Amino acid sequence: MNPQTQETRAAASSAEVRRKHKEFLFPAVANYYEEPIVLAEGKGLRLRDLDGREYLDFFGGILTVSVGHANEDVNAAVKAQIDRLGHVSTLYPTIPIVELAEKLASITPGQLKKCYFTASGTEADETAVMMAQTFTGRSEIVALRHGYSGRSMLAQSLTAHAPWRALPTKIPDIKHALSPYCYRCPLGLTYPSCEVKCAQDIEELIQTTTTGRIAGFLAEPIQGVGGFVTPPKEYFAIAVEIIRKYGGVFICDEVQTGFGRTGGKWWGCEQYGVEPEIMTMAKGIANGLPISATVCTPAIADSLTKLTISTFGGNPITATAAKATIEVIEKRDLRTNSEVQGKRLRAGLERLKQKYPRTIGDVRGMGLMQGVELVEDETKKNRTPNPKATGRLFEETKKRGLLIGKGGLYGNILRISPALTVSAAEVDEAITKLDESFGAIGA
Ligand SMILES: Cc1ncc(COP(=O)(O)O)c(C=O)c1O
């Protein structure tokens, strides 16, 4: 990072920013920490706040800064594009939009070939559901409990977390299947003797709560907001086979799991050996610029015959940022780094679980998407969620200059997801800071 810039020095104090945030934003725009951090500058995995304090970023703006803050290659491409052409709308084809679509077609699995661009994950999921419905001529969708799809009316209805639903479900055609949440198995079973009954139960859900012919199944390979709930390896093969038996397509929401996040592969669904007919992506696609995509098979894309427009979708600047981000991931082989550093991170977290067996109930995830579930007392099998300890741990990690995320229905799951550029030394530093923080809360 540079020494603090003129602008940040001239800017208001952090107290002033916090005051204005309270005064002029919706109170629902919640911040982390008792005293929120006002971040002002970043480079790689390092951030600095307005008061000059530095942080190691292991959350990346919610799994979005995929190749590090102020990445030189992405920023250079964006700066050049801003000076060349900023916006024309999708009424005109541009080089950036076709180049990005071609790139996505080349890295997405199977028959996924045609893209529709929007500006957020919410819109990508909206588009995906609409495409499943136009293609099949049916409307019923199976989603998952503990899933998260965004904040529009449809996305809130797909979302299965009361805290994220401002209004009751407005869309009657959505049925929620059981979450493949092994640590808190909804059927009270244990993997693998359970034979993945949560997936098998989708058949009865369709038979008993739908017309028996469905449009599709929307699921995240790892439930992100849900607390990095990681389904067993057989889950998607079983679930998707049932979905197809009843005429539905598989919509894979890769908003959190995409672009190498799960390690080794581009997409979370590849870890499960299943190919979706529709895939959605956002967050890590463009290192923080607002762009999302819904990628479909040609037959599904062709089924939409009405007019549709997203003014900002695939704008030249955001499309350029996305292509540059993907190229950085390719050029620096960051999918491999995600796998290698993901293993190192996981090993470190498993060591913490050994050291703090009471408070750490579960460690789960893939690659650089690792979750830690905090409970009352795992040694006594008391798995009551422990959001209080999570809150205290957050304050301790903040003191030690480490940023992490949290999630889960009860707010008791740490979400740890650094940029794919993370080094071994940074992983070790994060583990040390977490260790000290768990020690400080008497875990
Ligand atoms: C899996 C998943 N889908 C969709 C969304 C909605 O994305 P956005 O907030 O960009 O609308 C999110 C956001 O967290 C998400 O995690």
PDB file of C-alpha atoms and ligand atoms in Angstrom, residues 62 119-123 125 148-151 220 224-225 253 255-256 282-283, ligand 1:
ATOM      1  CA  ILE A  62     -17.787 -11.248   0.840  1.00  0.00           C
ATOM      2  CA  ALA A 119     -25.289  -6.340 -12.247  1.00  0.00           C
ATOM      3  CA  SER A 120     -25.873  -8.505  -9.144  1.00  0.00           C
ATOM      4  CA  GLY A 121     -26.260 -12.086  -7.977  1.00  0.00           C
ATOM      5  CA  THR A 122     -29.913 -11.402  -7.227  1.00  0.00           C
ATOM      6  CA  GLU A 123     -30.604 -10.547 -10.857  1.00  0.00           C
ATOM      7  CA  ASP A 125     -30.805 -15.857  -9.981  1.00  0.00           C
ATOM      8  CA  TYR A 148     -29.579 -17.508  -0.018  1.00  0.00           C
ATOM      9  CA  SER A 149     -30.443 -15.974  -3.384  1.00  0.00           C
ATOM     10  CA  GLY A 150     -30.598 -12.225  -2.813  1.00  0.00           C
ATOM     11  CA  ARG A 151     -32.982  -9.431  -1.995  1.00  0.00           C
ATOM     12  CA  GLU A 220     -25.536 -23.520  -4.198  1.00  0.00           C
ATOM     13  CA  GLY A 224     -22.568 -19.481   1.519  1.00  0.00           C
ATOM     14  CA  VAL A 225     -24.747 -17.234   3.657  1.00  0.00           C
ATOM     15  CA  ASP A 253     -25.819 -20.845  -8.097  1.00  0.00           C
ATOM     16  CA  VAL A 255     -22.242 -16.776  -6.913  1.00  0.00           C
ATOM     17  CA  GLN A 256     -19.940 -17.687  -3.983  1.00  0.00           C
ATOM     18  CA  ALA A 282     -21.444 -12.787  -9.559  1.00  0.00           C
ATOM     19  CA  LYS A 283     -19.208 -11.764  -6.599  1.00  0.00           C
TER      20      LYS A 283
HETATM   21  C1  LIG B   1     -25.277 -17.734  -3.346  1.00  0.00           C
HETATM   22  C2  LIG B   1     -25.749 -16.328  -3.559  1.00  0.00           C
HETATM   23  N1  LIG B   1     -26.639 -16.079  -4.538  1.00  0.00           N
HETATM   24  C3  LIG B   1     -27.078 -14.840  -4.763  1.00  0.00           C
HETATM   25  C4  LIG B   1     -26.647 -13.771  -3.998  1.00  0.00           C
HETATM   26  C5  LIG B   1     -27.165 -12.379  -4.267  1.00  0.00           C
HETATM   27  O1  LIG B   1     -26.116 -11.603  -4.781  1.00  0.00           O
HETATM   28  P1  LIG B   1     -26.194  -9.994  -4.721  1.00  0.00           P
HETATM   29  O2  LIG B   1     -25.996  -9.588  -3.307  1.00  0.00           O
HETATM   30  O3  LIG B   1     -25.036  -9.579  -5.625  1.00  0.00           O
HETATM   31  O4  LIG B   1     -27.494  -9.584  -5.288  1.00  0.00           O
HETATM   32  C6  LIG B   1     -25.716 -13.993  -2.983  1.00  0.00           C
HETATM   33  C7  LIG B   1     -25.233 -12.885  -2.132  1.00  0.00           C
HETATM   34  O5  LIG B   1     -24.654 -13.066  -1.094  1.00  0.00           O
HETATM   35  C8  LIG B   1     -25.266 -15.308  -2.752  1.00  0.00           C
HETATM   36  O6  LIG B   1     -24.397 -15.579  -1.773  1.00  0.00           O
END
